[in-house]
Amino acid sequence: MLDNKGSFYIIDAILAIFLLLIVFLVVNAAISMPTADYSYQSKDIRTAQDVMELLSGKIDFHDQSFLGKISNILEEDENSKESIREVSEISKSKLDSYNLKNYQFRENNVLKGKVLASNGDYSKADNVNVAARTYGEYSYTLSIG
């Protein structure tokens, strides 16, 4: 006489293992599904802040930041037209190296809103984001549209 109950227990156990494996795979797939990427707008918003952080950051404790360098040029020459022209050239080449299409970089405090570097047309900008940093008496604003 064959033991039919033992065969049914083995088949039942194999089906239970397959069922658990399927449940495990479904849960694993649900956990590892990519989430929606909502960073398109926030990436643009942070662009001005990111560029200003690069301009105001130091490489190490001995180097001077870009904003410190241009502030010293302006201060040493007492904000002369020649120093403003030099700072404008330096600023334009630095900002163009970041591949910015539509920007305006100005000093607001000492030079009373003088535009140091610009590129593009703000009338066509949908969104303009702004970042500001101060170095000594000089207050710089970067607007990117």
mmCIF file of C-alpha atoms in Angstrom:
data_model
loop_
_atom_site.group_PDB
_atom_site.id
_atom_site.type_symbol
_atom_site.label_atom_id
_atom_site.label_comp_id
_atom_site.label_asym_id
_atom_site.label_seq_id
_atom_site.Cartn_x
_atom_site.Cartn_y
_atom_site.Cartn_z
ATOM 1 C CA MET A 1 0.000 0.000 0.000
ATOM 2 C CA LEU A 2 1.381 3.403 -1.049
ATOM 3 C CA ASP A 3 1.418 6.368 1.261
ATOM 4 C CA ASN A 4 -0.733 8.878 -0.667
ATOM 5 C CA LYS A 5 -0.809 11.357 2.219
ATOM 6 C CA GLY A 6 2.991 11.824 2.049
ATOM 7 C CA SER A 7 2.860 12.688 -1.670
ATOM 8 C CA PHE A 8 0.198 15.308 -1.037
ATOM 9 C CA TYR A 9 2.270 16.869 1.756
ATOM 10 C CA ILE A 10 5.301 17.131 -0.533
ATOM 11 C CA ILE A 11 3.256 18.706 -3.361
ATOM 12 C CA ASP A 12 1.608 21.035 -0.846
ATOM 13 C CA ALA A 13 5.011 22.077 0.529
ATOM 14 C CA ILE A 14 6.425 22.715 -2.981
ATOM 15 C CA LEU A 15 3.387 24.856 -3.894
ATOM 16 C CA ALA A 16 3.776 26.818 -0.642
ATOM 17 C CA ILE A 17 7.452 27.461 -1.417
ATOM 18 C CA PHE A 18 6.576 28.675 -4.950
ATOM 19 C CA LEU A 19 3.845 30.897 -3.528
ATOM 20 C CA LEU A 20 6.274 32.417 -1.004
ATOM 21 C CA LEU A 21 8.853 32.926 -3.762
ATOM 22 C CA ILE A 22 6.315 34.756 -5.943
ATOM 23 C CA VAL A 23 5.252 36.972 -3.016
ATOM 24 C CA PHE A 24 8.912 37.723 -2.246
ATOM 25 C CA LEU A 25 9.627 38.680 -5.879
ATOM 26 C CA VAL A 26 6.560 40.951 -6.063
ATOM 27 C CA VAL A 27 7.507 42.726 -2.825
ATOM 28 C CA ASN A 28 11.110 43.091 -4.006
ATOM 29 C CA ALA A 29 9.989 44.551 -7.348
ATOM 30 C CA ALA A 30 7.680 47.022 -5.597
ATOM 31 C CA ILE A 31 10.455 48.188 -3.281
ATOM 32 C CA SER A 32 13.038 48.625 -6.028
ATOM 33 C CA MET A 33 10.759 50.498 -8.459
ATOM 34 C CA PRO A 34 12.227 53.864 -9.430
ATOM 35 C CA THR A 35 10.534 56.849 -7.887
ATOM 36 C CA ALA A 36 9.299 59.758 -9.940
ATOM 37 C CA ASP A 37 11.925 62.434 -10.535
ATOM 38 C CA TYR A 38 10.567 65.839 -9.580
ATOM 39 C CA SER A 39 13.941 67.575 -9.601
ATOM 40 C CA TYR A 40 13.616 69.292 -12.996
ATOM 41 C CA GLN A 41 12.271 72.530 -11.541
ATOM 42 C CA SER A 42 14.363 72.502 -8.381
ATOM 43 C CA LYS A 43 17.529 71.926 -10.422
ATOM 44 C CA ASP A 44 16.925 75.214 -12.237
ATOM 45 C CA ILE A 45 16.079 77.007 -9.017
ATOM 46 C CA ARG A 46 19.335 75.971 -7.393
ATOM 47 C CA THR A 47 21.515 76.985 -10.334
ATOM 48 C CA ALA A 48 22.139 80.558 -9.129
ATOM 49 C CA GLN A 49 22.857 79.359 -5.595
ATOM 50 C CA ASP A 50 25.233 76.681 -6.868
ATOM 51 C CA VAL A 51 27.192 79.107 -9.041
ATOM 52 C CA MET A 52 27.440 81.649 -6.223
ATOM 53 C CA GLU A 53 28.740 78.918 -3.914
ATOM 54 C CA LEU A 54 31.440 78.165 -6.478
ATOM 55 C CA LEU A 55 32.340 81.856 -6.730
ATOM 56 C CA SER A 56 32.479 82.372 -2.981
ATOM 57 C CA GLY A 57 34.151 79.086 -2.020
ATOM 58 C CA LYS A 58 37.840 78.601 -1.301
ATOM 59 C CA ILE A 59 39.873 75.706 -2.634
ATOM 60 C CA ASP A 60 41.923 75.504 0.556
ATOM 61 C CA PHE A 61 42.782 77.846 3.406
ATOM 62 C CA HIS A 62 45.563 79.606 1.469
ATOM 63 C CA ASP A 63 43.650 80.424 -1.701
ATOM 64 C CA GLN A 64 41.330 83.344 -2.102
ATOM 65 C CA SER A 65 37.760 82.990 -3.338
ATOM 66 C CA PHE A 66 36.727 84.517 -6.654
ATOM 67 C CA LEU A 67 34.573 87.125 -4.902
ATOM 68 C CA GLY A 68 37.496 87.970 -2.629
ATOM 69 C CA LYS A 69 39.786 88.381 -5.618
ATOM 70 C CA ILE A 70 37.499 90.783 -7.493
ATOM 71 C CA SER A 71 36.681 92.672 -4.292
ATOM 72 C CA ASN A 72 40.380 93.206 -3.641
ATOM 73 C CA ILE A 73 40.922 94.442 -7.206
ATOM 74 C CA LEU A 74 38.114 96.974 -6.791
ATOM 75 C CA GLU A 75 39.226 98.048 -3.320
ATOM 76 C CA GLU A 76 42.923 98.425 -4.194
ATOM 77 C CA ASP A 77 42.174 100.695 -7.157
ATOM 78 C CA GLU A 78 39.455 102.557 -5.236
ATOM 79 C CA ASN A 79 36.681 101.448 -7.617
ATOM 80 C CA SER A 80 38.256 103.163 -10.619
ATOM 81 C CA LYS A 81 36.887 102.667 -14.125
ATOM 82 C CA GLU A 82 39.941 100.604 -14.985
ATOM 83 C CA SER A 83 39.411 98.247 -12.032
ATOM 84 C CA ILE A 84 35.707 97.913 -12.862
ATOM 85 C CA ARG A 85 36.622 97.073 -16.472
ATOM 86 C CA GLU A 86 39.160 94.482 -15.286
ATOM 87 C CA VAL A 87 36.678 92.907 -12.866
ATOM 88 C CA SER A 88 34.032 92.852 -15.615
ATOM 89 C CA GLU A 89 36.348 90.951 -17.946
ATOM 90 C CA ILE A 90 37.343 88.478 -15.246
ATOM 91 C CA SER A 91 33.726 87.975 -14.188
ATOM 92 C CA LYS A 92 32.470 87.484 -17.744
ATOM 93 C CA SER A 93 35.112 84.866 -18.545
ATOM 94 C CA LYS A 94 34.478 83.056 -15.236
ATOM 95 C CA LEU A 95 30.696 82.959 -15.655
ATOM 96 C CA ASP A 96 30.962 81.974 -19.316
ATOM 97 C CA SER A 97 33.122 79.023 -18.248
ATOM 98 C CA TYR A 98 30.043 77.669 -16.397
ATOM 99 C CA ASN A 99 28.071 77.653 -19.703
ATOM 100 C CA LEU A 100 25.398 80.010 -18.421
ATOM 101 C CA LYS A 101 23.168 81.259 -21.217
ATOM 102 C CA ASN A 102 21.207 84.045 -19.556
ATOM 103 C CA TYR A 103 22.739 85.749 -16.522
ATOM 104 C CA GLN A 104 23.484 89.088 -14.923
ATOM 105 C CA PHE A 105 26.187 89.642 -12.282
ATOM 106 C CA ARG A 106 26.169 92.948 -10.421
ATOM 107 C CA GLU A 107 27.583 94.705 -7.380
ATOM 108 C CA ASN A 108 24.834 96.412 -5.356
ATOM 109 C CA ASN A 109 26.407 98.232 -2.433
ATOM 110 C CA VAL A 110 29.567 100.184 -3.289
ATOM 111 C CA LEU A 111 29.053 100.457 -7.057
ATOM 112 C CA LYS A 112 25.313 101.165 -6.680
ATOM 113 C CA GLY A 113 23.998 98.301 -8.803
ATOM 114 C CA LYS A 114 26.694 98.339 -11.498
ATOM 115 C CA VAL A 115 26.370 95.343 -13.847
ATOM 116 C CA LEU A 116 29.773 93.653 -13.964
ATOM 117 C CA ALA A 117 28.897 90.880 -16.418
ATOM 118 C CA SER A 118 25.818 89.813 -18.341
ATOM 119 C CA ASN A 119 24.743 87.538 -21.137
ATOM 120 C CA GLY A 120 21.348 86.876 -22.712
ATOM 121 C CA ASP A 121 17.979 88.588 -22.710
ATOM 122 C CA TYR A 122 15.821 88.671 -19.578
ATOM 123 C CA SER A 123 12.664 89.587 -21.449
ATOM 124 C CA LYS A 124 12.610 85.994 -22.762
ATOM 125 C CA ALA A 125 13.250 84.382 -19.363
ATOM 126 C CA ASP A 126 10.411 82.359 -17.863
ATOM 127 C CA ASN A 127 12.025 82.037 -14.483
ATOM 128 C CA VAL A 128 14.775 84.180 -12.993
ATOM 129 C CA ASN A 129 16.540 82.853 -9.926
ATOM 130 C CA VAL A 130 18.778 85.031 -7.817
ATOM 131 C CA ALA A 131 21.616 84.455 -5.373
ATOM 132 C CA ALA A 132 23.487 87.075 -3.367
ATOM 133 C CA ARG A 133 26.765 87.026 -1.443
ATOM 134 C CA THR A 134 28.656 89.692 0.437
ATOM 135 C CA TYR A 135 32.405 90.081 0.645
ATOM 136 C CA GLY A 136 33.550 92.959 2.845
ATOM 137 C CA GLU A 137 31.682 96.081 1.771
ATOM 138 C CA TYR A 138 30.791 94.585 -1.608
ATOM 139 C CA SER A 139 27.472 92.845 -2.169
ATOM 140 C CA TYR A 140 27.196 90.722 -5.319
ATOM 141 C CA THR A 141 24.019 89.440 -6.949
ATOM 142 C CA LEU A 142 23.832 86.777 -9.629
ATOM 143 C CA SER A 143 20.585 86.465 -11.577
ATOM 144 C CA ILE A 144 20.109 83.531 -13.922
ATOM 145 C CA GLY A 145 17.113 83.295 -16.206
#
